[in-house]
Coordinates of C-alpha atoms in Angstrom, one line a residue:
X162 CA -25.4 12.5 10.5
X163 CA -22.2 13.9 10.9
X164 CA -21.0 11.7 13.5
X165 CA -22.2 9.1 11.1
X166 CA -19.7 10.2 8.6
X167 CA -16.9 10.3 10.8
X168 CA -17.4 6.6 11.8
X169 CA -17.8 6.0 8.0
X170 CA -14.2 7.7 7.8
X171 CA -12.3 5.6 10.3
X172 CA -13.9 2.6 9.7
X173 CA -13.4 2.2 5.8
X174 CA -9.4 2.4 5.4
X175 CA -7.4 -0.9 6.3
X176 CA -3.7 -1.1 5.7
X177 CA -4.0 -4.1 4.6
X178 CA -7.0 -3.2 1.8
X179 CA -7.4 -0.1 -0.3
X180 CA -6.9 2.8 1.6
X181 CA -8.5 5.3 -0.6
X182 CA -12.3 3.7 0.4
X183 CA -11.6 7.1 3.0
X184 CA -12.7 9.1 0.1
X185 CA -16.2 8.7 0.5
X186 CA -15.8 11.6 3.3
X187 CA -17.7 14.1 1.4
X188 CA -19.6 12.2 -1.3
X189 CA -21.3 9.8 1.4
X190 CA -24.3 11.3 2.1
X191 CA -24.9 12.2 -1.5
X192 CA -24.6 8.6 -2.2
X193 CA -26.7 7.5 0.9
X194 CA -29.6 10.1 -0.3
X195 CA -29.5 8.6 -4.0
X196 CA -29.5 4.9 -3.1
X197 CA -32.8 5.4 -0.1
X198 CA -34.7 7.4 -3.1
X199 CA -33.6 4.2 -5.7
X200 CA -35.2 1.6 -3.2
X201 CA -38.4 3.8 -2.2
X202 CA -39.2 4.1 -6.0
X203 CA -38.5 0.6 -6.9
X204 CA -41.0 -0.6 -4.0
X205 CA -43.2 2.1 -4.6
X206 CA -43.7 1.4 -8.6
X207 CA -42.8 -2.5 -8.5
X208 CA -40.4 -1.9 -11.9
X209 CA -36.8 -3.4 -12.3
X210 CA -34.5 -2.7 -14.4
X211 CA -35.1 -4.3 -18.2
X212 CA -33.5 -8.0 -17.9
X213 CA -34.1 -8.9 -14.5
X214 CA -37.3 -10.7 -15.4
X215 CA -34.4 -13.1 -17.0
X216 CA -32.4 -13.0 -13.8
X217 CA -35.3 -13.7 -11.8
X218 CA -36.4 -16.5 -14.3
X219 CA -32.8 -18.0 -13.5
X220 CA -33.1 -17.9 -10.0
X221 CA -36.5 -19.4 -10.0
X222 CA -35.7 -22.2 -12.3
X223 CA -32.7 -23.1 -10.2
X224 CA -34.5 -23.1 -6.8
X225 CA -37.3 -24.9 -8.4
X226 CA -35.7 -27.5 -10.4
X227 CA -31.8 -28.1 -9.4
X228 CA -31.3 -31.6 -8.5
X229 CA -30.4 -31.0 -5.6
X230 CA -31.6 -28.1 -3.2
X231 CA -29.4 -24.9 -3.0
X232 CA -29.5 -21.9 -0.1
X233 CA -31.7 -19.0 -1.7
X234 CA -29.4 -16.7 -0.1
X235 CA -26.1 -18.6 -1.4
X236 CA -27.8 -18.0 -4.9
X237 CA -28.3 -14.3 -4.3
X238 CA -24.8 -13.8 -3.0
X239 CA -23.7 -15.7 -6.5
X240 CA -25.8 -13.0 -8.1
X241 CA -24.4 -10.2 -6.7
X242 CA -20.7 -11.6 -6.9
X243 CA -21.4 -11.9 -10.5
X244 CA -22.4 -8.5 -11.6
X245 CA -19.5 -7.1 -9.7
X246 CA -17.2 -9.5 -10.8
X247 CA -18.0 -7.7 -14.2
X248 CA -17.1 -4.5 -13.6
X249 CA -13.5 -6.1 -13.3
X250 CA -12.5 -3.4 -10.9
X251 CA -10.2 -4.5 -7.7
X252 CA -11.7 -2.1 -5.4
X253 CA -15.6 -2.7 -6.3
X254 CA -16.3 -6.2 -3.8
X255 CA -19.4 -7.3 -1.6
X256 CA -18.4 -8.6 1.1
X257 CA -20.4 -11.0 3.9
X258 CA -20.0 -12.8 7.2
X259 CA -16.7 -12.0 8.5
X260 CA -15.4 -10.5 5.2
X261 CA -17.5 -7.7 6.1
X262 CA -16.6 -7.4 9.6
X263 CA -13.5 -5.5 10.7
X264 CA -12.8 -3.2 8.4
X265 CA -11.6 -0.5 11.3
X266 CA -8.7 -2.3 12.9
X267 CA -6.1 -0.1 11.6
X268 CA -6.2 3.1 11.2
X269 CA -6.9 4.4 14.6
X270 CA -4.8 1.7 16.6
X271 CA -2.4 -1.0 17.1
X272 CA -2.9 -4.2 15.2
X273 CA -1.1 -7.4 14.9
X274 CA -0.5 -8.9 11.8
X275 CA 2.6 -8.1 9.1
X276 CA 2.4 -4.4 7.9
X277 CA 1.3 -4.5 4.4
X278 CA -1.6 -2.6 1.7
X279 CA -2.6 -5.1 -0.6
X280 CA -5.3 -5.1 -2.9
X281 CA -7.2 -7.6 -5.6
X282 CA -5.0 -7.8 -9.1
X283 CA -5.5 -10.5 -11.6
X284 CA -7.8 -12.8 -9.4
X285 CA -4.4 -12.7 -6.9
X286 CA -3.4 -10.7 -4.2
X287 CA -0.7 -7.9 -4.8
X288 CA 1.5 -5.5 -2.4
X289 CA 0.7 -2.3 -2.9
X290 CA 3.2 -1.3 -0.4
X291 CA 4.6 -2.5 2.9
X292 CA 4.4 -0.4 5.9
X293 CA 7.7 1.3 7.1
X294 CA 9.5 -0.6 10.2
X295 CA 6.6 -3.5 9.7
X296 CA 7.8 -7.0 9.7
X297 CA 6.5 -7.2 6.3
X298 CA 9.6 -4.1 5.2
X299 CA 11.9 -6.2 7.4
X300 CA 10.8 -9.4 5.8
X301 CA 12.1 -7.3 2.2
X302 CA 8.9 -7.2 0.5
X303 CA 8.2 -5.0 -2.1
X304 CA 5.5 -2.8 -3.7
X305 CA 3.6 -4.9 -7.3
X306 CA 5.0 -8.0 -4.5
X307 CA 1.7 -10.9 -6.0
X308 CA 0.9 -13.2 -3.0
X309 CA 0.5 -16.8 -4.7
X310 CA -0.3 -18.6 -1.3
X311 CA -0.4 -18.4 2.3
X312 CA 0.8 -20.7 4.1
X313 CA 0.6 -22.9 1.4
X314 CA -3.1 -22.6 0.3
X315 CA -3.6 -20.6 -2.9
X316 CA -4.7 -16.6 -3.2
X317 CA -6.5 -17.7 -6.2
X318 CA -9.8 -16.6 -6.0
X319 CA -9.3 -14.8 -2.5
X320 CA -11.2 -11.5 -1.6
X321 CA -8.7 -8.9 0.0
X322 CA -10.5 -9.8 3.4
X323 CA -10.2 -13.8 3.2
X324 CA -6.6 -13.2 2.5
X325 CA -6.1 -10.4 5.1
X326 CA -7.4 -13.3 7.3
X327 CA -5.2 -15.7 7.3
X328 CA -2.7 -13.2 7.1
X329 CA -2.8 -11.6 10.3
X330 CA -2.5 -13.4 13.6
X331 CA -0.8 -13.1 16.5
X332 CA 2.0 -10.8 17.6
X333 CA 5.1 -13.6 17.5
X334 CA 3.9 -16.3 15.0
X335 CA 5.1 -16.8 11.6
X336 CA 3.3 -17.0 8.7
X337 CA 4.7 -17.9 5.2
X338 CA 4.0 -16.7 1.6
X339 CA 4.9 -17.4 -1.6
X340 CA 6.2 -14.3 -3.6
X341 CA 5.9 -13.9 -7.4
X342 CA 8.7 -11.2 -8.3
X343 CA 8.7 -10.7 -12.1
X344 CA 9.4 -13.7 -13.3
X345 CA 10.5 -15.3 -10.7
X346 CA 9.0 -17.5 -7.5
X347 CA 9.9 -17.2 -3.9
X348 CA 9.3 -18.2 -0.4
X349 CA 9.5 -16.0 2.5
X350 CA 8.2 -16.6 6.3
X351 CA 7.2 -13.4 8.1
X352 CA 6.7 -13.4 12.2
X353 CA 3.8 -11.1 12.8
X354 CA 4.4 -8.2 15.1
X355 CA 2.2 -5.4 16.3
X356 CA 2.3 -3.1 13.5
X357 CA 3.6 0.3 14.6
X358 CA 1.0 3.4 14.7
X359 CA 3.2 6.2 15.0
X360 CA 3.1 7.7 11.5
X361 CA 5.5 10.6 11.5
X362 CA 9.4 10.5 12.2
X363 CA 11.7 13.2 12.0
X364 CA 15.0 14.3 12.7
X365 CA 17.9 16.5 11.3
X366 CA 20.3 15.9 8.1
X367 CA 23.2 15.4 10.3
X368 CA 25.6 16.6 7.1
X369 CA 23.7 19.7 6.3
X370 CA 21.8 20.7 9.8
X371 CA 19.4 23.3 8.2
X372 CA 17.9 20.4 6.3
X373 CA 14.9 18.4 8.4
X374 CA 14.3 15.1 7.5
X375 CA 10.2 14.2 8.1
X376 CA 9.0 10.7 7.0
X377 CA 5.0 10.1 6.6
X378 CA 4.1 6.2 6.9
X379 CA 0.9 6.4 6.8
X380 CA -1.9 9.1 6.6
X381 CA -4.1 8.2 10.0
X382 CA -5.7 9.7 12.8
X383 CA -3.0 11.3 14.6
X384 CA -0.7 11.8 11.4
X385 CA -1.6 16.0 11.3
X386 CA -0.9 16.4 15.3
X387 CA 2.4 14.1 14.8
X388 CA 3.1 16.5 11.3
X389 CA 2.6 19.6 13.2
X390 CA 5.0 18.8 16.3
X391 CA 7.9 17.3 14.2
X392 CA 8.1 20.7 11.9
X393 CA 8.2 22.7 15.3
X394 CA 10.8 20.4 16.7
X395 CA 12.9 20.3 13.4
X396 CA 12.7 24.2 13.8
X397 CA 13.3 25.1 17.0
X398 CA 16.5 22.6 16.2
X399 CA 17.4 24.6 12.8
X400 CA 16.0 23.3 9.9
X401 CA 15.5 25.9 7.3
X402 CA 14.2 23.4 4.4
X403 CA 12.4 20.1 4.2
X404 CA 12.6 16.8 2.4
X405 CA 9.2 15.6 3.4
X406 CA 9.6 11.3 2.6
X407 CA 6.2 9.4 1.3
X408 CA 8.2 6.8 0.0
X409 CA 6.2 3.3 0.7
X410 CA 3.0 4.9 2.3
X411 CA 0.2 3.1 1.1
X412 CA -2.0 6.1 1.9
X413 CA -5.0 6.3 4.5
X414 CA -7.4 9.0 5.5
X415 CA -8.1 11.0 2.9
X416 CA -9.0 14.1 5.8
X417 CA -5.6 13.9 6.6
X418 CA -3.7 14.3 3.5
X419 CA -6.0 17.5 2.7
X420 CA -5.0 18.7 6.5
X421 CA -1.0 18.1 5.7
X422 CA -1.4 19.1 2.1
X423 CA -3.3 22.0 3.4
X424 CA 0.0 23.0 5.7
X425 CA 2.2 23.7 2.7
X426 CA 0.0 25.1 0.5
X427 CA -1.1 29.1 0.1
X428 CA -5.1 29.0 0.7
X429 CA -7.5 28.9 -1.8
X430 CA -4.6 26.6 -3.6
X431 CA -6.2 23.5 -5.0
X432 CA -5.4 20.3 -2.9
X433 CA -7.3 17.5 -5.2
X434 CA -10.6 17.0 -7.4
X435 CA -13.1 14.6 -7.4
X436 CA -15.3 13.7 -10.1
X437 CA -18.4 11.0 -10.2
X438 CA -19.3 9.8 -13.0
X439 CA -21.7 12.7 -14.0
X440 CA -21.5 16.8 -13.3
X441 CA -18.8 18.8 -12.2
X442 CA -15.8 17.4 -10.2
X443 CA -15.3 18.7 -6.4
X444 CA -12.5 20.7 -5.7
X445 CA -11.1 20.5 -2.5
X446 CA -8.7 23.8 -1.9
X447 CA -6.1 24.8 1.3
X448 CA -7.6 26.8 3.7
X449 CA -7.5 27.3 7.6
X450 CA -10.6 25.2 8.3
X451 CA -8.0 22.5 6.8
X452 CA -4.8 22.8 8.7
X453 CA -6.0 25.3 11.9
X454 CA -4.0 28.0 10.6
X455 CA -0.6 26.5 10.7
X456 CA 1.6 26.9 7.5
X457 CA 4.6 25.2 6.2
X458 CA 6.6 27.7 3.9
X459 CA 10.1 26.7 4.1
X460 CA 11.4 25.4 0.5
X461 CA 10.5 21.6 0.6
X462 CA 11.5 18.2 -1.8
X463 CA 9.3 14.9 -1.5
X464 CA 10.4 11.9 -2.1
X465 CA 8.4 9.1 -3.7
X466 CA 8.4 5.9 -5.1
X467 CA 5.8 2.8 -6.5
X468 CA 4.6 2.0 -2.6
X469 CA 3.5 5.7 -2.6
X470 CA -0.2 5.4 -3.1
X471 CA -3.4 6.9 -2.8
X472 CA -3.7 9.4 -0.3
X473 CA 0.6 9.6 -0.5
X474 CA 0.1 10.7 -4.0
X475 CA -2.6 13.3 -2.9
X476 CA -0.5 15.2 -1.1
X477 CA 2.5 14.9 -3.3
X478 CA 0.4 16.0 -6.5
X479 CA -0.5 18.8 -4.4
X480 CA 2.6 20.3 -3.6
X481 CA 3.9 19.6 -6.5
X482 CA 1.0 20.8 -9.1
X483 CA 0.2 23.9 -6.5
X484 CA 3.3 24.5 -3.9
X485 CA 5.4 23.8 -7.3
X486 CA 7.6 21.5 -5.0
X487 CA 9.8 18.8 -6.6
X488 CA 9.2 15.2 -6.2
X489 CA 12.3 12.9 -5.9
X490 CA 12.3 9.1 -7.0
X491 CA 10.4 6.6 -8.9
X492 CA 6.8 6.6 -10.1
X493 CA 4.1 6.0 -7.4
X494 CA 1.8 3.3 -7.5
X495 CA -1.2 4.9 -9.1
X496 CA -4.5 4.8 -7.3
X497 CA -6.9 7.4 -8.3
X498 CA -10.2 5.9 -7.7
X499 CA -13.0 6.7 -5.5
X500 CA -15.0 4.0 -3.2
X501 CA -18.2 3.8 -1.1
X502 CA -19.2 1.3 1.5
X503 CA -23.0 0.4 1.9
X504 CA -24.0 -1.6 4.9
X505 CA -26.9 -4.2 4.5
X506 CA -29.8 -4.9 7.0
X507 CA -28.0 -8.6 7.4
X508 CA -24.3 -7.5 8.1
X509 CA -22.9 -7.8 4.6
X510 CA -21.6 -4.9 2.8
X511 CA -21.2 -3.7 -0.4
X512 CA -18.0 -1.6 -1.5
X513 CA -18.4 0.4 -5.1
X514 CA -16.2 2.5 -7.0
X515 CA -18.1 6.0 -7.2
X516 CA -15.8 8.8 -8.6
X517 CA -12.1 9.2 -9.8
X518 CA -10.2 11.7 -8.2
X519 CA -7.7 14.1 -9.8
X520 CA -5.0 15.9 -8.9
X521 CA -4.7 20.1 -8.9
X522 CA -3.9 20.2 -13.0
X523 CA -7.1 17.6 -13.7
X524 CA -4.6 15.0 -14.1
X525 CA -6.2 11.0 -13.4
X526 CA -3.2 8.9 -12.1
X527 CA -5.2 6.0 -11.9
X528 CA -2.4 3.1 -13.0
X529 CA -0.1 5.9 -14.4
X530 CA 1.3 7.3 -11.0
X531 CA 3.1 10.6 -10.6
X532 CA 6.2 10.9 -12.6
X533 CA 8.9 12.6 -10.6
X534 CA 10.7 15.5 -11.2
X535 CA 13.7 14.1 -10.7
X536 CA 14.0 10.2 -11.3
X537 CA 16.5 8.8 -8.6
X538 CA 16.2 5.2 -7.9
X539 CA 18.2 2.8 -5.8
X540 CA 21.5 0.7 -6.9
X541 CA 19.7 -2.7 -9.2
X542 CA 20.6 -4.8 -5.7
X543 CA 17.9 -3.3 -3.8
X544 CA 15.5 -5.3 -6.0
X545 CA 16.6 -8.7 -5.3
X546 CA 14.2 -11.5 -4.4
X547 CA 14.6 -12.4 -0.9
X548 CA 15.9 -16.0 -1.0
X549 CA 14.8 -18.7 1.7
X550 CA 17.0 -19.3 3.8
X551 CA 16.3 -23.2 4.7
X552 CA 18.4 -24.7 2.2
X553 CA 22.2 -25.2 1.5
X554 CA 23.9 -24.6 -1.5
X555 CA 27.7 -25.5 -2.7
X556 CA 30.1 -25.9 -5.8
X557 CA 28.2 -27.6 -8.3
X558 CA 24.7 -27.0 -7.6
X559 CA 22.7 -25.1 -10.1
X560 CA 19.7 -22.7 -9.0
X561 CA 17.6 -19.4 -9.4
X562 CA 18.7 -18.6 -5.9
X563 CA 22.2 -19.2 -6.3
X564 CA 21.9 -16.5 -9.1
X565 CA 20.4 -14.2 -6.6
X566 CA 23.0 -15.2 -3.9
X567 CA 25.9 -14.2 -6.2
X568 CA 24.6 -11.0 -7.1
X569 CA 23.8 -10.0 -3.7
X570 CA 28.1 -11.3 -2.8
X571 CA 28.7 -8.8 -5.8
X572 CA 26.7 -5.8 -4.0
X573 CA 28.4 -6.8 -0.4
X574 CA 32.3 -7.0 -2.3
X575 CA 32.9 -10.0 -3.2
X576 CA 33.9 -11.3 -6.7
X577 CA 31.6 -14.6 -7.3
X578 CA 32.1 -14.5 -10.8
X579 CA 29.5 -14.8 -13.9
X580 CA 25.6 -14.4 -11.7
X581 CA 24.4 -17.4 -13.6
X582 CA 23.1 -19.9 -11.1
X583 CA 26.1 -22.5 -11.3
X584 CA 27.8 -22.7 -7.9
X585 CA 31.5 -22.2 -9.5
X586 CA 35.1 -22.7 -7.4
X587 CA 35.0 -19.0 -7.8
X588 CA 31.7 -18.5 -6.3
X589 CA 32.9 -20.8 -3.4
X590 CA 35.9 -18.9 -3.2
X591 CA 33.7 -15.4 -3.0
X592 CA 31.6 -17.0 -0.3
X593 CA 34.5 -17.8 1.8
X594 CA 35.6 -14.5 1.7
X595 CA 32.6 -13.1 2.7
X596 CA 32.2 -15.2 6.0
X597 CA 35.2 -14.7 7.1
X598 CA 34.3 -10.7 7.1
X599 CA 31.2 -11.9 8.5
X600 CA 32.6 -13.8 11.3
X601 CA 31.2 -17.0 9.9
X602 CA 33.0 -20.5 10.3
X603 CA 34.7 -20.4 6.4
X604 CA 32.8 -23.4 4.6
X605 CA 32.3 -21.7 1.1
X606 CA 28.6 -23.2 1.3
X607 CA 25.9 -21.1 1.0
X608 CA 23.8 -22.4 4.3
X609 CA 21.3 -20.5 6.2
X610 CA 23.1 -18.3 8.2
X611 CA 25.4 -17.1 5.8
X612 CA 22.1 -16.5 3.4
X613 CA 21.0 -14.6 6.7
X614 CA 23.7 -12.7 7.2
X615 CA 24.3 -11.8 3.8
X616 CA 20.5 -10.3 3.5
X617 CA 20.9 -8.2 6.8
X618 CA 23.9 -7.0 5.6
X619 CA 22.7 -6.3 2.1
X620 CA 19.4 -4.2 3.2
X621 CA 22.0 -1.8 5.5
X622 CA 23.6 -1.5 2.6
X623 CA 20.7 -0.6 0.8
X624 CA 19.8 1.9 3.5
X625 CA 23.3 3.3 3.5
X626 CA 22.8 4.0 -0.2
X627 CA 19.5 5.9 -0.6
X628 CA 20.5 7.0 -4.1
X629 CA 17.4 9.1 -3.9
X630 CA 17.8 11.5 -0.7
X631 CA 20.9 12.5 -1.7
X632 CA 20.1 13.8 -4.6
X633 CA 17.1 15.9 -3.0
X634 CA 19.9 16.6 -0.6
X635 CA 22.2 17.4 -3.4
X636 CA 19.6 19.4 -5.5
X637 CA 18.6 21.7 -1.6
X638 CA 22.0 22.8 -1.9
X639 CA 21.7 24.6 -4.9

């Protein structure tokens, strides 16, 4: 049984699905025991619930007397699409054929495909965060990100795993997807890559040397083993203090945030809850059975933002709520449900909601988030849609992306003049400027690779001017 659970564990979290289906670790056999007894009493006693003798009158009527004849098992899938459909809840899906397949492609080793958590919102398909150094972060997309096609063929409608099909492919080809932003609409063609499994990097502030720098990516299989050997490395080179850097981790095993968590906190200090829908919530505390015994006590600041989800905001609420450590940024995403996968004799699968869980004060982030201590975001430019790169623009045209363009020659120096959308001599004059910095023959159009250029240079920028770390830099000082 245990081993059972284990491959439960691995198999559930995709980086490209909801990570936090790792919570059933802990509540699956529970749930297993509960559904067995359900079916043994429901074939022992021949009783259903009251109003299935309507959905069974349904069924009958349409396999009997539709025009045409229908698959009895495309009927019962319709059935059981419906009555999750109504529980309107993203994370609650049955899944069949090769939906249900592959669900453990992620977690435990390489994959190819772009690098981002998405999830079910609004009968689309939404970021919940791209991975760090995946072509997806590279490609500038963002979490909240809503995926309107791929390729040109419409989310609408899409389960998580028809669209994490099409997405992924192999290490080198392109695929292309339309981005709603806000308000506004825009293409982007991503090359897949293999998507990198090394969750922890690390190194030393290089302007204040006591300080080590540790960023989380993901919470996986070899995320507490790669946790425990940066910290000795980051010591042994002289950090004294931590900024600890959860920014865009779309979260993952739920055992390994409780093992990290587990590293920083005193034990018997509560990690997370988690309550089902009737009796008293689980707690989940620090101990040495969690992290072996190895402790983390050096003063430490996390930094987050709205990619940090799930099992990210598990182990920030923890050391926040319990380690009383501060929290730098924006608000995280806000997942704070619970899910359970059922397999079926026939392949397919069934994936429920079963519990909330809650962080060390009882708080339910679920859509909220965690609101930082300290709210640090970065410069308004950082936000800007990316803008494809295939067409040309000079004086006189008029377009969203020219908008966009001239804000982005604000951010990079350059005075375009009023970010309206109309190509002005001044805007022409500003994009001169800028490719002759650039090293760009000096047309003053707006062609593809200036647009290119301009976007590399604009996300260094952005990484030059992370707004947030130095102020948890700035506040260690103190």
């Amino acid at each position: 049984m245990a081993q059972k659970k284990r491959k439960r564990q691995v198999r559930l979290p995709i980086f490209i699905s909801s990570v936090v289906l790792a919570f059933v670790v802990g509540v699956f056999g529970t749930v297993i025991l509960l559904t067995a007894h359900f079916n043994a009493q429901t074939a022992a006693t021949g009783s259903y619930p009251a109003g299935f003798e309507k959905l069974n009158a349904v069924y009958q009527t349409i396999d009997q007397n539709y025009y045409k004849k229908v698959s009895k098992k495309k009927l019962m899938n319709g059935a059981i699409n419906g009555m999750i459909s109504s529980l309107g809840d993203p994370y609650s899906e049955y899944l069949t054929g090769s939906d249900a397949g592959d669900l453990n492609n992620t977690i435990s080793g390489n994959f190819e495909g772009i690098g981002a958590e998405v999830q079910k919102a609004g009968g689309r398909i939404q970021i919940i965060s791209p991975i760090a150094g995946s072509p997806a972060k590279k490609a500038g997309l963002r979490a909240n990100d809503v995926i309107m096609s791929i390729n040109g063929d419409s989310t609408s409608g899409l389960t998580v795993n028809q669209a994490v099909a099409k997405i992924r492919g192999k290490k080198g080809t392109d695929v292309k997807l339309t981005i709603k932003r806000g308000d506004h609409n825009f293409n982007v063609t991503v090359k897949r890559d293999v998507i990198p499994v090394k969750t922890v990097n690390a190194h030393i502030v290089k302007k204040q040397p006591t300080v080590g720098y540790i960023q989380i990516t993901t919470f996986s299989n070899p995320t507490f083993k790669e946790m425990k050997t940066a910290v000795k490395k980051l010591r042994s080179e002289g950090a004294k203090s931590f900024i600890v850097d959860v920014r865009g981790n779309p979260g993952g095993l739920m055992d390994q945030a409780l093992k990290i968590s587990s590293m920083f906190l005193k034990n018997g200090q509560t990690i997370m809850k988690v309550q089902p829908r009737t009796g008293q919530p689980e707690v989940y505390k620090a101990s040495k059975k969690q992290d072996g015994g190895f402790k983390i006590t050096e003063p430490t600041t996390v930094l987050i933002d709205d990619g940090s989800a799930s099992a990210a905001e598990i182990f920030s609420a923890a050391l926040n709520q319990s380690a009383h450590d501060p929290l730098v940024g924006t608000k995280s995403f806000g997942k704070g449900t619970v899910q359970n996968v059922t397999n079926f004799k026939d392949k397919s699968e069934f994936k429920i909601t079963i519990a909330k869980w809650l962080t060390p004060n009882g708080d339910w982030i679920n859509k909220k988030g965690l609101t930082p201590t300290t709210k640090a975001d970065y410069p308004s430019y950082a936000y800007l849609p990316v803008v494809n790169g295939k067409k040309t623009y000079q004086q006189g045209d008029v377009n969203t992306n020219i908008k966009t363009l001239q804000k982005a020659l604000t951010a990079l120096g350059q005075n375009p003049g009023e970010a309206n959308g109309y190509f002005s001599p001044q805007t022409e004059q500003a994009v001169k400027a800028y490719q002759a910095t650039a090293k760009l023959p000096q047309t003053g159009k707006l062609d593809p690779a200036t647009i290119d250029k301009m976007q590399v240079a604009l996300t260094q920028k952005i990484s030059q001017n992370d707004v947030p770390l130095e102020k948890a830099l700035a506040q260690m000082k103190k």
